[in-house]
JSON list of C-alpha atoms and ligand atoms in Angstrom, two decimals:
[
{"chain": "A", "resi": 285, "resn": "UNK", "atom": "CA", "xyz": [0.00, 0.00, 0.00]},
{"chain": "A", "resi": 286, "resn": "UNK", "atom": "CA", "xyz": [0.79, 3.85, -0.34]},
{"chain": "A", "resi": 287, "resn": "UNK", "atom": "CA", "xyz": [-0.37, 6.23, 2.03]},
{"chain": "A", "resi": 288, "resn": "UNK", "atom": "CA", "xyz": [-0.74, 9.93, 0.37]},
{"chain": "A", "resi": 289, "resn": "UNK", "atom": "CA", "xyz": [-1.40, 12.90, 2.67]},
{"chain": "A", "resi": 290, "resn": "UNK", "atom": "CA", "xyz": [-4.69, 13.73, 2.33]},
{"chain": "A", "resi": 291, "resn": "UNK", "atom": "CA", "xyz": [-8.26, 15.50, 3.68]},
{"chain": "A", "resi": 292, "resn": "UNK", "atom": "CA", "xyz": [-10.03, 14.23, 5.87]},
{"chain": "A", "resi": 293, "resn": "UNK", "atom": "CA", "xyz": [-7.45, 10.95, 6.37]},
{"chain": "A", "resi": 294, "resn": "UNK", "atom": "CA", "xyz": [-4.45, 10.13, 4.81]},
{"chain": "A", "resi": 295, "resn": "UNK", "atom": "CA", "xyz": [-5.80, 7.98, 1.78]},
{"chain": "A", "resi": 296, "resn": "UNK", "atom": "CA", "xyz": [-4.05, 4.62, 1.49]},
{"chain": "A", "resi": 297, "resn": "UNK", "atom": "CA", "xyz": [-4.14, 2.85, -2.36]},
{"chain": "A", "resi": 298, "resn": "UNK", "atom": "CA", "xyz": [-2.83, -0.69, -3.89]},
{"chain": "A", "resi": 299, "resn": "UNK", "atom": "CA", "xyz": [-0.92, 0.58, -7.05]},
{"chain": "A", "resi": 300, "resn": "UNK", "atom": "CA", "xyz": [-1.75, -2.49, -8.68]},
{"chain": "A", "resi": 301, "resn": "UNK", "atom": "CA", "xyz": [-5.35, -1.64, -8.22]},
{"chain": "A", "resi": 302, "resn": "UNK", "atom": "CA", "xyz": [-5.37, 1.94, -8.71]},
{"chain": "A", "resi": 303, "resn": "UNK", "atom": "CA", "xyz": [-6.31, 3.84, -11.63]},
{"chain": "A", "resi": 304, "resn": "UNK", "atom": "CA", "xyz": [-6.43, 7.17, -12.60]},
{"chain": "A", "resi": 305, "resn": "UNK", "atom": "CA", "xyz": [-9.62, 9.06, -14.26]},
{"chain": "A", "resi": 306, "resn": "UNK", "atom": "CA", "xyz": [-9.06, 12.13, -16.55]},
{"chain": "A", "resi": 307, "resn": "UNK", "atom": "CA", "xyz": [-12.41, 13.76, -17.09]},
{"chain": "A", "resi": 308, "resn": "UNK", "atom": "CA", "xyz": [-13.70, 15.69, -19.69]},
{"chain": "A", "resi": 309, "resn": "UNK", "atom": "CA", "xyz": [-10.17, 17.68, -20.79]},
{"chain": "A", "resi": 310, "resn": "UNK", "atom": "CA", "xyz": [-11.80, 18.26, -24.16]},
{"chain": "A", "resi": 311, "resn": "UNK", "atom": "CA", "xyz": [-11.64, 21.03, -26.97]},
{"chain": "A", "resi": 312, "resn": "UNK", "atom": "CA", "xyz": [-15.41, 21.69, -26.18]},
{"chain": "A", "resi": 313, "resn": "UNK", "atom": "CA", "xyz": [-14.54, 22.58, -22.73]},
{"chain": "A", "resi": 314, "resn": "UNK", "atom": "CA", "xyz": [-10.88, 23.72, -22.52]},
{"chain": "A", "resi": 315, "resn": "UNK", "atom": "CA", "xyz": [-10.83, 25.45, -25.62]},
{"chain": "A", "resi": 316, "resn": "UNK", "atom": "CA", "xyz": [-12.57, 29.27, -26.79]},
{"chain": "A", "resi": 317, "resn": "UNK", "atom": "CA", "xyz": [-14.81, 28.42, -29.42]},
{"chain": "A", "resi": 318, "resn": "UNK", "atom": "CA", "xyz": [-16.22, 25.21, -27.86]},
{"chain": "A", "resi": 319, "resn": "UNK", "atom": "CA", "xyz": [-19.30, 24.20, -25.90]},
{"chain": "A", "resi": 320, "resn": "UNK", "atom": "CA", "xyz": [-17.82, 25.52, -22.30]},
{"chain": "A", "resi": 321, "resn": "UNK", "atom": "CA", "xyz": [-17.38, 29.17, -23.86]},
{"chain": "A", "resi": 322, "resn": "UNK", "atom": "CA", "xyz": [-20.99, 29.15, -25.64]},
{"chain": "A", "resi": 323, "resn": "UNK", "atom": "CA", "xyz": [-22.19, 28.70, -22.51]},
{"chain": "A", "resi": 324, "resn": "UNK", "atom": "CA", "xyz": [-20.41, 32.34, -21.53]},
{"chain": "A", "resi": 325, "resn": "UNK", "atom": "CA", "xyz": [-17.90, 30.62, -19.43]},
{"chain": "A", "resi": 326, "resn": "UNK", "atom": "CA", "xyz": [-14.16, 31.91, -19.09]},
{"chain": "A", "resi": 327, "resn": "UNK", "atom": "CA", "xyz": [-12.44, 28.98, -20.16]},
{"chain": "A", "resi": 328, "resn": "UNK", "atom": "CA", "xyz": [-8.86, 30.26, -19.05]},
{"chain": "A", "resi": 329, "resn": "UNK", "atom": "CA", "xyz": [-9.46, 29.15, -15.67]},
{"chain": "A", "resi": 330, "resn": "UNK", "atom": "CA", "xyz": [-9.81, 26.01, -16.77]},
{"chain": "A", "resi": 331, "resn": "UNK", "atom": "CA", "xyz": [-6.35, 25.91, -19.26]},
{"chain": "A", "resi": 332, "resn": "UNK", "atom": "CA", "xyz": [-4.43, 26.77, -16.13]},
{"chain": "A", "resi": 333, "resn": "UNK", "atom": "CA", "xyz": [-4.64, 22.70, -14.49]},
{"chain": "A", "resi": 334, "resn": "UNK", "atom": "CA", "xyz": [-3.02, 21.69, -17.86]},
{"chain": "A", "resi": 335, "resn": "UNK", "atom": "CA", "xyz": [0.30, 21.43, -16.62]},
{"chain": "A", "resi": 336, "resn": "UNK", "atom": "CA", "xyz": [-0.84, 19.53, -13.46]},
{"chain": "A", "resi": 337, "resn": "UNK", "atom": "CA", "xyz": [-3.11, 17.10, -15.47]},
{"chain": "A", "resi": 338, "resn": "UNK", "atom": "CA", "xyz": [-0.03, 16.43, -17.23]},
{"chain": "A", "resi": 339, "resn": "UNK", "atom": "CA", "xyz": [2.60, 15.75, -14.38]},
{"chain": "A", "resi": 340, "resn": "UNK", "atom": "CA", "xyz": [-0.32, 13.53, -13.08]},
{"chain": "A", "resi": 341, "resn": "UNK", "atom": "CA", "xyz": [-0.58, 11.49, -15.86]},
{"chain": "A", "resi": 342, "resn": "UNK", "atom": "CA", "xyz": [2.83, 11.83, -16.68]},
{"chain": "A", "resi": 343, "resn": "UNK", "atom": "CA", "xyz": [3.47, 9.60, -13.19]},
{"chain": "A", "resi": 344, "resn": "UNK", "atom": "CA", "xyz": [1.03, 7.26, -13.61]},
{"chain": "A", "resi": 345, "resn": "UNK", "atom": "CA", "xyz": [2.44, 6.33, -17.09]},
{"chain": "A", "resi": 346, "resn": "UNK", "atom": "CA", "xyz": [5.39, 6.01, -15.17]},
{"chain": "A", "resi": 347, "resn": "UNK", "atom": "CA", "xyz": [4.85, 3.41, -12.62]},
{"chain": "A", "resi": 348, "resn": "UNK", "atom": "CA", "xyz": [3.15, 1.53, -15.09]},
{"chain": "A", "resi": 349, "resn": "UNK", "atom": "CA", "xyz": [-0.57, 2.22, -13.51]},
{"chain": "A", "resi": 350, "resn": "UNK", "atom": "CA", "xyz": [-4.04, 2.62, -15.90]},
{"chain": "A", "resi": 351, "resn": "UNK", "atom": "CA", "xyz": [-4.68, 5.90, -17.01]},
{"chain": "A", "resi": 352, "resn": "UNK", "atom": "CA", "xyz": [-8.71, 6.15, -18.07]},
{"chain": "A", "resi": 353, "resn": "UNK", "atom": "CA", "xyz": [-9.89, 9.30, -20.55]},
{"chain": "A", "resi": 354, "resn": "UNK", "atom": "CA", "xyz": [-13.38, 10.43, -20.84]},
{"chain": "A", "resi": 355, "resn": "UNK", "atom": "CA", "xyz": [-14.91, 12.57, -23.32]},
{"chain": "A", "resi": 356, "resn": "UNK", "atom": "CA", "xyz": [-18.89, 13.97, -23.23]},
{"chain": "A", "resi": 357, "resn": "UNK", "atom": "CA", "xyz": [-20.33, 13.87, -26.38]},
{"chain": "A", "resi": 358, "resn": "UNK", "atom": "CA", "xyz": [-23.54, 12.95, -28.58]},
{"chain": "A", "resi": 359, "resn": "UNK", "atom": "CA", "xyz": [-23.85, 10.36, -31.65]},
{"chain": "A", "resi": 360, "resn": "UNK", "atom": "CA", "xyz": [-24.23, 12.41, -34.99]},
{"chain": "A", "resi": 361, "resn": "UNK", "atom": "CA", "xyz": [-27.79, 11.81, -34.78]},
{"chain": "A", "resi": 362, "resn": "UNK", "atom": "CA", "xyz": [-27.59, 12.75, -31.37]},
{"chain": "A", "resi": 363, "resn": "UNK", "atom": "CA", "xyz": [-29.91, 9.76, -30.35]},
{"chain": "A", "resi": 364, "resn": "UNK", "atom": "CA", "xyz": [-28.28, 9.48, -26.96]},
{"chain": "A", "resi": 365, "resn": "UNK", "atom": "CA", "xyz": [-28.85, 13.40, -26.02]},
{"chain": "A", "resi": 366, "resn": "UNK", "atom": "CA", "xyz": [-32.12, 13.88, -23.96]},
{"chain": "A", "resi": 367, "resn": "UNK", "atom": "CA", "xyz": [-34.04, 16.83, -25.45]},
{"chain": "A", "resi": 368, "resn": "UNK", "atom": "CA", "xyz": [-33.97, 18.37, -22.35]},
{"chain": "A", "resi": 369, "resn": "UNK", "atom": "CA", "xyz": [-30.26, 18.44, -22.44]},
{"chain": "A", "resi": 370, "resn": "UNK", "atom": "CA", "xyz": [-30.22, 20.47, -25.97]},
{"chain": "A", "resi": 371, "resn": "UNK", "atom": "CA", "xyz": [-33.22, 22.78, -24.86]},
{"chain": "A", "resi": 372, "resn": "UNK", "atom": "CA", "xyz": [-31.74, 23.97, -21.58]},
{"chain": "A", "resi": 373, "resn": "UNK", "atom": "CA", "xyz": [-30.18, 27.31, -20.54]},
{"chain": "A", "resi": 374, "resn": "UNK", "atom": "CA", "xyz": [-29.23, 30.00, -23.25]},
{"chain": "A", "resi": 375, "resn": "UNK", "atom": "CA", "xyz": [-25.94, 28.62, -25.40]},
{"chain": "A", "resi": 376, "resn": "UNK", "atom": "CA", "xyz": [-24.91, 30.94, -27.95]},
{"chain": "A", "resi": 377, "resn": "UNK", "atom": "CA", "xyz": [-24.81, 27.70, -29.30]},
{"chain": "A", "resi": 378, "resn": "UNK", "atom": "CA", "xyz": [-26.75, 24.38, -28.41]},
{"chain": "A", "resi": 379, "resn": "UNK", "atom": "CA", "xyz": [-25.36, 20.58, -28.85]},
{"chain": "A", "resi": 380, "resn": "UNK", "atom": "CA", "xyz": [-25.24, 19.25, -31.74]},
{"chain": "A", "resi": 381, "resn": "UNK", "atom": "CA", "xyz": [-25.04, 23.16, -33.45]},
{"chain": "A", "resi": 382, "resn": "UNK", "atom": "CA", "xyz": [-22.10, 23.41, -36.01]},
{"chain": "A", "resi": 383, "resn": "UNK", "atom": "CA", "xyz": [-19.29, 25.99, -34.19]},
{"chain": "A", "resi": 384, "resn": "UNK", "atom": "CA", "xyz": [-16.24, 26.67, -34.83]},
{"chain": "A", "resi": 385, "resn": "UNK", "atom": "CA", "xyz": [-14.53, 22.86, -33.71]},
{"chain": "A", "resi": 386, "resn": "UNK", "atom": "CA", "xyz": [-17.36, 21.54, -35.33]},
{"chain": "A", "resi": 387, "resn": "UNK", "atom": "CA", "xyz": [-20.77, 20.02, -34.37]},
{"chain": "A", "resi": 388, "resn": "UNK", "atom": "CA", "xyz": [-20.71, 20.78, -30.75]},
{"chain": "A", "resi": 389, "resn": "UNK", "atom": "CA", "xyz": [-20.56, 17.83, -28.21]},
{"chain": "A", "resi": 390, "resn": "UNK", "atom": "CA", "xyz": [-21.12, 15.39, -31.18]},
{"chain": "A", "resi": 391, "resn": "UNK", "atom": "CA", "xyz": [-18.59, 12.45, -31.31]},
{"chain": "A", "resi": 392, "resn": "UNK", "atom": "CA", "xyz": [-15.71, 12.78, -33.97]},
{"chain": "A", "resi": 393, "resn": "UNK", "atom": "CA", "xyz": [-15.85, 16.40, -34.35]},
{"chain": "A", "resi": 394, "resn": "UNK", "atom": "CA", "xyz": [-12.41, 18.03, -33.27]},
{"chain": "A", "resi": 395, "resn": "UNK", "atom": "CA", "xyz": [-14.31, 19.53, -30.38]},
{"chain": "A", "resi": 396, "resn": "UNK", "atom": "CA", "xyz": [-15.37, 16.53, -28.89]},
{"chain": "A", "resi": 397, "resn": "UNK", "atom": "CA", "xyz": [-11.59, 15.43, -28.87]},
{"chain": "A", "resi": 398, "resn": "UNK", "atom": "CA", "xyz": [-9.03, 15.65, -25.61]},
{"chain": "A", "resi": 399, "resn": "UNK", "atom": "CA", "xyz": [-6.87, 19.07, -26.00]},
{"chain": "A", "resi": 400, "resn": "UNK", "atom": "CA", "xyz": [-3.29, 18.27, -27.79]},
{"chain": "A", "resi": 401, "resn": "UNK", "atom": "CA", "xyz": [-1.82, 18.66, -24.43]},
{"chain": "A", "resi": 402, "resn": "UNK", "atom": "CA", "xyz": [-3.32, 15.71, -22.88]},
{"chain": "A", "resi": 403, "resn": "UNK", "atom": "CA", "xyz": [-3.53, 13.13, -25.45]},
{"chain": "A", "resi": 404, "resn": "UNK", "atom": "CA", "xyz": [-3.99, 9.15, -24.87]},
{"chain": "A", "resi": 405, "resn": "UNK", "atom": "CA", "xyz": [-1.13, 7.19, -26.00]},
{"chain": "A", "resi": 406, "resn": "UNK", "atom": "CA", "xyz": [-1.62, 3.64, -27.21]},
{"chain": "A", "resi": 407, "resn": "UNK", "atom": "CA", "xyz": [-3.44, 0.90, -24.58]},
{"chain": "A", "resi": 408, "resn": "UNK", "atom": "CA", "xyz": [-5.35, 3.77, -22.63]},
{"chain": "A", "resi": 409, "resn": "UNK", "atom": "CA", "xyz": [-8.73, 3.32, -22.19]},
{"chain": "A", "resi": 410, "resn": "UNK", "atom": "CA", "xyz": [-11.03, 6.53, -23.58]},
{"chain": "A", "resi": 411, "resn": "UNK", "atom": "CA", "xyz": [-14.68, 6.30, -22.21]},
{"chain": "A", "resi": 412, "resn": "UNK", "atom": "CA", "xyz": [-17.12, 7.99, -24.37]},
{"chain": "A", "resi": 413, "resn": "UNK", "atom": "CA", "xyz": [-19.88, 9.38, -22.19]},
{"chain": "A", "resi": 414, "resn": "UNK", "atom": "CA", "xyz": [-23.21, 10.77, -22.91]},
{"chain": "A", "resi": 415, "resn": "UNK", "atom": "CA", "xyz": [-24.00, 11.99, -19.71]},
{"chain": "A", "resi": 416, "resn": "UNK", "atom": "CA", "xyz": [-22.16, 13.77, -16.81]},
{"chain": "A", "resi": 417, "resn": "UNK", "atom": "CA", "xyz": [-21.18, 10.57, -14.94]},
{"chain": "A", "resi": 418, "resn": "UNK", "atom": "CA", "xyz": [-18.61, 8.19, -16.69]},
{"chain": "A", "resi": 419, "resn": "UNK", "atom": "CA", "xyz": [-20.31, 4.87, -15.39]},
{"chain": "A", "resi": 420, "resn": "UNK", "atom": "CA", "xyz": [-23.76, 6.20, -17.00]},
{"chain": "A", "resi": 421, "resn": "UNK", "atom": "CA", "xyz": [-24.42, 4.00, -20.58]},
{"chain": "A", "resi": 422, "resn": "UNK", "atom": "CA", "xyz": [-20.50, 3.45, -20.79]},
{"chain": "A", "resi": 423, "resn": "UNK", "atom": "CA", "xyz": [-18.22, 0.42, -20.65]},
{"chain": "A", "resi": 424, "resn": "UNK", "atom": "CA", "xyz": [-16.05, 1.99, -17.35]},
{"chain": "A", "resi": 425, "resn": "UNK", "atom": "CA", "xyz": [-17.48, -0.12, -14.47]},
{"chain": "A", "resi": 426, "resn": "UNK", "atom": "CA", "xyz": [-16.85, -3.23, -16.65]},
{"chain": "A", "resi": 427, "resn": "UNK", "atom": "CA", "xyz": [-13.91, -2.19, -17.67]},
{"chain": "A", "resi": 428, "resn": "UNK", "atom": "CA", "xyz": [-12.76, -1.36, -14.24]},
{"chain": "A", "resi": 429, "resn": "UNK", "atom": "CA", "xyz": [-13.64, -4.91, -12.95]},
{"chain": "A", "resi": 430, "resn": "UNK", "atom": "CA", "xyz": [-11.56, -6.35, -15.70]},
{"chain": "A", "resi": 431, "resn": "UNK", "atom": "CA", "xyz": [-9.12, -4.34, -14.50]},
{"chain": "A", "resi": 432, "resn": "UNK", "atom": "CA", "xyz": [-9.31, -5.99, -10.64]},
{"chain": "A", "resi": 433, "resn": "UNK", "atom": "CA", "xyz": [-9.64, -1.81, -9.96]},
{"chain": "A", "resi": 434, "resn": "UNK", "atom": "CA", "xyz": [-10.71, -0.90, -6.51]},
{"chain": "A", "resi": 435, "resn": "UNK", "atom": "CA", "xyz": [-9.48, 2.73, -6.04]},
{"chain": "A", "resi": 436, "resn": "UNK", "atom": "CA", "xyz": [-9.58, 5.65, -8.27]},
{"chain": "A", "resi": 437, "resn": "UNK", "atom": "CA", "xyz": [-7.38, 8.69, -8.72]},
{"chain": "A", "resi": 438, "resn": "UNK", "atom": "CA", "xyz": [-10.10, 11.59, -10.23]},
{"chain": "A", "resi": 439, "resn": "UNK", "atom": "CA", "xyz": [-9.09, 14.64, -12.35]},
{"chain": "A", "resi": 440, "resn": "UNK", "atom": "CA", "xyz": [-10.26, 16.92, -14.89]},
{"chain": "A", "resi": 441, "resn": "UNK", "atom": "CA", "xyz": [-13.42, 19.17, -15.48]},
{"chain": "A", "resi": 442, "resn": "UNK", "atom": "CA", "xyz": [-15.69, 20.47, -14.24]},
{"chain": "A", "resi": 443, "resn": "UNK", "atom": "CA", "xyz": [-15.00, 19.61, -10.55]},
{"chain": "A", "resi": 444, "resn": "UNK", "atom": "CA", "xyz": [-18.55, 20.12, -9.88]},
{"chain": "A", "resi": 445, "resn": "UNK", "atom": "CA", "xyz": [-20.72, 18.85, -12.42]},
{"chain": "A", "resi": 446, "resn": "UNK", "atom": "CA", "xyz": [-18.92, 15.77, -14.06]},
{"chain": "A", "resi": 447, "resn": "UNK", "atom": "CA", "xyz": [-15.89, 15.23, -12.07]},
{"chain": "A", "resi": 448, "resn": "UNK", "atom": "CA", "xyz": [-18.06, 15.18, -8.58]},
{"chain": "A", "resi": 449, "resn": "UNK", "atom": "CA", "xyz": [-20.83, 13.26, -10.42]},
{"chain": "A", "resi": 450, "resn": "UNK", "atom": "CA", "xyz": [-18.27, 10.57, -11.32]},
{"chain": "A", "resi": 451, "resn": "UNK", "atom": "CA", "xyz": [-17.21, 10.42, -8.04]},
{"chain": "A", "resi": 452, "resn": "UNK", "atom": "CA", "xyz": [-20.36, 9.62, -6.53]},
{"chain": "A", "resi": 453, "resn": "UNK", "atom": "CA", "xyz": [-20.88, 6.98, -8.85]},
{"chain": "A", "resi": 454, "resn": "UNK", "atom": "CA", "xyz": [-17.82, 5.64, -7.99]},
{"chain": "A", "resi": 455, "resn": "UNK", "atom": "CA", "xyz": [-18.30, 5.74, -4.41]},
{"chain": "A", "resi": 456, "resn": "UNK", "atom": "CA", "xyz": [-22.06, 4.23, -4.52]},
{"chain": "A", "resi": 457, "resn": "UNK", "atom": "CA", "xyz": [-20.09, 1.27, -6.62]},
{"chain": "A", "resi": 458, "resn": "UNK", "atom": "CA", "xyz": [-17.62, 0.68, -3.93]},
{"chain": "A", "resi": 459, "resn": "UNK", "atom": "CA", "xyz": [-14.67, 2.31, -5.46]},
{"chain": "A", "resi": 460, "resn": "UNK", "atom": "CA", "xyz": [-11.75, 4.49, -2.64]},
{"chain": "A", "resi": 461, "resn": "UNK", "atom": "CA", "xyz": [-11.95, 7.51, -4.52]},
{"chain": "A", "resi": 462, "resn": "UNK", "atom": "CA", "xyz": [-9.22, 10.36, -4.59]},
{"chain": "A", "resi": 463, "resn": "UNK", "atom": "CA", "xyz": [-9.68, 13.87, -5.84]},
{"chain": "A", "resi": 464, "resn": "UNK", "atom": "CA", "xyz": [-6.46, 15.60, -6.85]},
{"chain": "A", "resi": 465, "resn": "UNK", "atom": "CA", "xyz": [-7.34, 19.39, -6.30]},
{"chain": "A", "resi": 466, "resn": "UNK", "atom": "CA", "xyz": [-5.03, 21.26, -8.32]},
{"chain": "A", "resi": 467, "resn": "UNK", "atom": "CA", "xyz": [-5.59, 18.82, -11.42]},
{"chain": "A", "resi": 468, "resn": "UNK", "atom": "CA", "xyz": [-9.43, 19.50, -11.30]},
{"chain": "A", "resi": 469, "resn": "UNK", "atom": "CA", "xyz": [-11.48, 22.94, -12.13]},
{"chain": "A", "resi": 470, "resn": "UNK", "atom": "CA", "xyz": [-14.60, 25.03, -13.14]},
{"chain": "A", "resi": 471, "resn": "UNK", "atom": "CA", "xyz": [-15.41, 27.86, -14.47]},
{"chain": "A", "resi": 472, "resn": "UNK", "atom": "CA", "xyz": [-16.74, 28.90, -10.83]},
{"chain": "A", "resi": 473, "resn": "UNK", "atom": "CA", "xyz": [-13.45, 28.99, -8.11]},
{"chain": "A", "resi": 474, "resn": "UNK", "atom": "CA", "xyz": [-16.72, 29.04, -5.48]},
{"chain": "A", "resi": 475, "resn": "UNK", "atom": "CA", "xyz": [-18.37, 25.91, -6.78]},
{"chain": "A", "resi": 476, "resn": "UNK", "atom": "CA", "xyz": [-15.17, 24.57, -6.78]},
{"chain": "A", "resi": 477, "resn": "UNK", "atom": "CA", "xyz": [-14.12, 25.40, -2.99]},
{"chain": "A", "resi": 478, "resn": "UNK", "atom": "CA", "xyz": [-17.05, 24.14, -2.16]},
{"chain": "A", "resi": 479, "resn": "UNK", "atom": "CA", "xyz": [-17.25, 20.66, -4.43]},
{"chain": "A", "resi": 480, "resn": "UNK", "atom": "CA", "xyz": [-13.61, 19.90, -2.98]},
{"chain": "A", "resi": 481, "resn": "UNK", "atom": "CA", "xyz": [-15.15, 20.75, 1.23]},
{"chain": "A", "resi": 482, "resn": "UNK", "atom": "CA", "xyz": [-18.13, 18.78, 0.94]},
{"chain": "A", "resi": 483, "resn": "UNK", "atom": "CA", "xyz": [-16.31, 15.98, -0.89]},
{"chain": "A", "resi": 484, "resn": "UNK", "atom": "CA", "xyz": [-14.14, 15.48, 2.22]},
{"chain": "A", "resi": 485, "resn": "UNK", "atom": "CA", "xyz": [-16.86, 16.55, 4.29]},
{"chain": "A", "resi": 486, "resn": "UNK", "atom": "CA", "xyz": [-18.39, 14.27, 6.88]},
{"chain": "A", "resi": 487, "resn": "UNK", "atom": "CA", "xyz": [-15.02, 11.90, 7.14]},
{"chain": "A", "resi": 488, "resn": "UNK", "atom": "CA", "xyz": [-14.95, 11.67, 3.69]},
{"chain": "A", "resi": 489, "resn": "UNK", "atom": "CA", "xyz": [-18.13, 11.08, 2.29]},
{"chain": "A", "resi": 490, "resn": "UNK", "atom": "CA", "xyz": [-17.00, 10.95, -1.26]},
{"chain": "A", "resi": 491, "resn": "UNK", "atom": "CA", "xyz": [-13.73, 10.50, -0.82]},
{"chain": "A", "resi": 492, "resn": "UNK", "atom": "CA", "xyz": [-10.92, 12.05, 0.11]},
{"chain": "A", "resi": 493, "resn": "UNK", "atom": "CA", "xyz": [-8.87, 15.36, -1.58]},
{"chain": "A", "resi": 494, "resn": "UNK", "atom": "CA", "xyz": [-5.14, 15.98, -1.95]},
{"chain": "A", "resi": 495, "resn": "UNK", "atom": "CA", "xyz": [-2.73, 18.28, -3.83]},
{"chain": "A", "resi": 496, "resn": "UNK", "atom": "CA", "xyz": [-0.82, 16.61, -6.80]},
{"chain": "A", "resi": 497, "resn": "UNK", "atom": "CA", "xyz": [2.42, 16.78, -5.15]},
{"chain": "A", "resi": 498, "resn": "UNK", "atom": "CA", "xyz": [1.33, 14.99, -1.79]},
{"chain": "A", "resi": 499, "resn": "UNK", "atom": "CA", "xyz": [0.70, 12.01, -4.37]},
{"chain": "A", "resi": 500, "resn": "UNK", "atom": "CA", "xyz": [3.91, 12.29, -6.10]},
{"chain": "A", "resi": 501, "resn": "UNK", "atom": "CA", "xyz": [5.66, 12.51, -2.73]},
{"chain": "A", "resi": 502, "resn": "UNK", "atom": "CA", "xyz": [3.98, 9.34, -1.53]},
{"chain": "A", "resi": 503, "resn": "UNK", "atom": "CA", "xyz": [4.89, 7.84, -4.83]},
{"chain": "A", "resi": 504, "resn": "UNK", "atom": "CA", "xyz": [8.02, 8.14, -4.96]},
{"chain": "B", "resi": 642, "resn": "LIG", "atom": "C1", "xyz": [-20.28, 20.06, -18.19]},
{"chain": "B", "resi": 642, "resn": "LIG", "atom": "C2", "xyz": [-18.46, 18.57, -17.63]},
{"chain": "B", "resi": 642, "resn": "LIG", "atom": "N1", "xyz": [-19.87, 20.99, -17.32]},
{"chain": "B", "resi": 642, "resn": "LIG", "atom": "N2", "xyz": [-17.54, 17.83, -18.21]},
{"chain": "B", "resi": 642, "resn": "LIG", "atom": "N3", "xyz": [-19.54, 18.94, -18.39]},
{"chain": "B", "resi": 642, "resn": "LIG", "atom": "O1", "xyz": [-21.31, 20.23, -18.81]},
{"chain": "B", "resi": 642, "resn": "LIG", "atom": "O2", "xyz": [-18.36, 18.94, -16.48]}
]
């Protein structure tokens, strides 16, 4: 076992059954132009984790432990989007709308695709999601018990909407979840203060939270 430094316990992982779980670091979000902008969101805020999404990965490629990708996004005929999903709010631009990376949210399009930053090399699993949880209509809880996976490492966007939503599907499922803090945004610092407190909130209740380099220490 490892024990990383961590709120509200220190948070203590088998390598060999740890993964870790990249949400969502798409063109649609990350990028101006895409989905996450249209939706009159600053998207710089978001840009800024790149280099700590990267270390992260960067060490889990390097002790030889699964790194897991998901993307949001429609089919072409967007058959798996609820209406409800297209009418809501006020986009500039709604899914499934043609914008400047493309059809927004719709599989294939260069919007829908992780930034150039963060791309998944060869033998990495990418999870495409319809929904704001990864487990929803997807392959990843299958995949994860194929795996022998009991404990997941969570990062990516947004913290509050589909990084926090994964993580509760994780944790209903079982899984020892750990949310790396400065590898996971939105495009609202207070909904993020307060996703990353009430995940660690009553002894952990979702899981628990850490800074990257507490897990890199630990790992070393
Ligand atoms: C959103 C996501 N915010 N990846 N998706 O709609 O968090």
């Amino acid at each position: 076992m490892i024990t990383v430094d961590a709120k509200p316990f220190p948070y203590a992982f088998p390598p060999e059954k740890t993964a870790l779980i990249v949400i969502d670091m798409q063109r649609d979000f990350v990028e101006p132009g895409g989905f996450g902008e249209s939706l009159g969101n600053d998207v710089s805020l978001l840009r800024a984790i790149i280099p700590t999404v990267a270390s992260l990965i960067g060490l889990f490629r390097t002790k030889g432990w699964p790194v897991i990708h998901t993307r949001e996004g429609h089919e072409a005929d967007l058959s798996d989007c609820p209406p409800s999903k297209i009418r809501r709010g006020a986009p500039s631009m709604r899914i499934g709308d043609v914008g400047p990376m493309g059809r927004i949210m719709v599989r294939g399009e260069p919007g829908n695709a992780i930034i150039p930053e963060l791309q998944p090399v060869d033998g990495e699993i990418v999870i495409d999601k319809p929904g704001k949880g990864a487990f929803y209509a997807t392959s990843l809880g299958d995949d994860l018990a194929r795996l022998g996976i009991t404990h997941l490492v969570f990062a990516g966007v947004t913290t509050e909407v589909c990084v926090q939503t994964t993580m509760r599907e994780a944790n209903d499922r079982g899984f020892d979840c750990l949310l790396i803090e400065d590898a996971t945004e939105s495009y609202f610092p207070h909904y993020k203060a307060a996703t990353v407190s009430m995940i660690a909130a009553q002894g952990g209740i979702v899981g628990c939270v850490t800074p990257f380099t507490s897990l890199e220490a630990a790992a070393a």
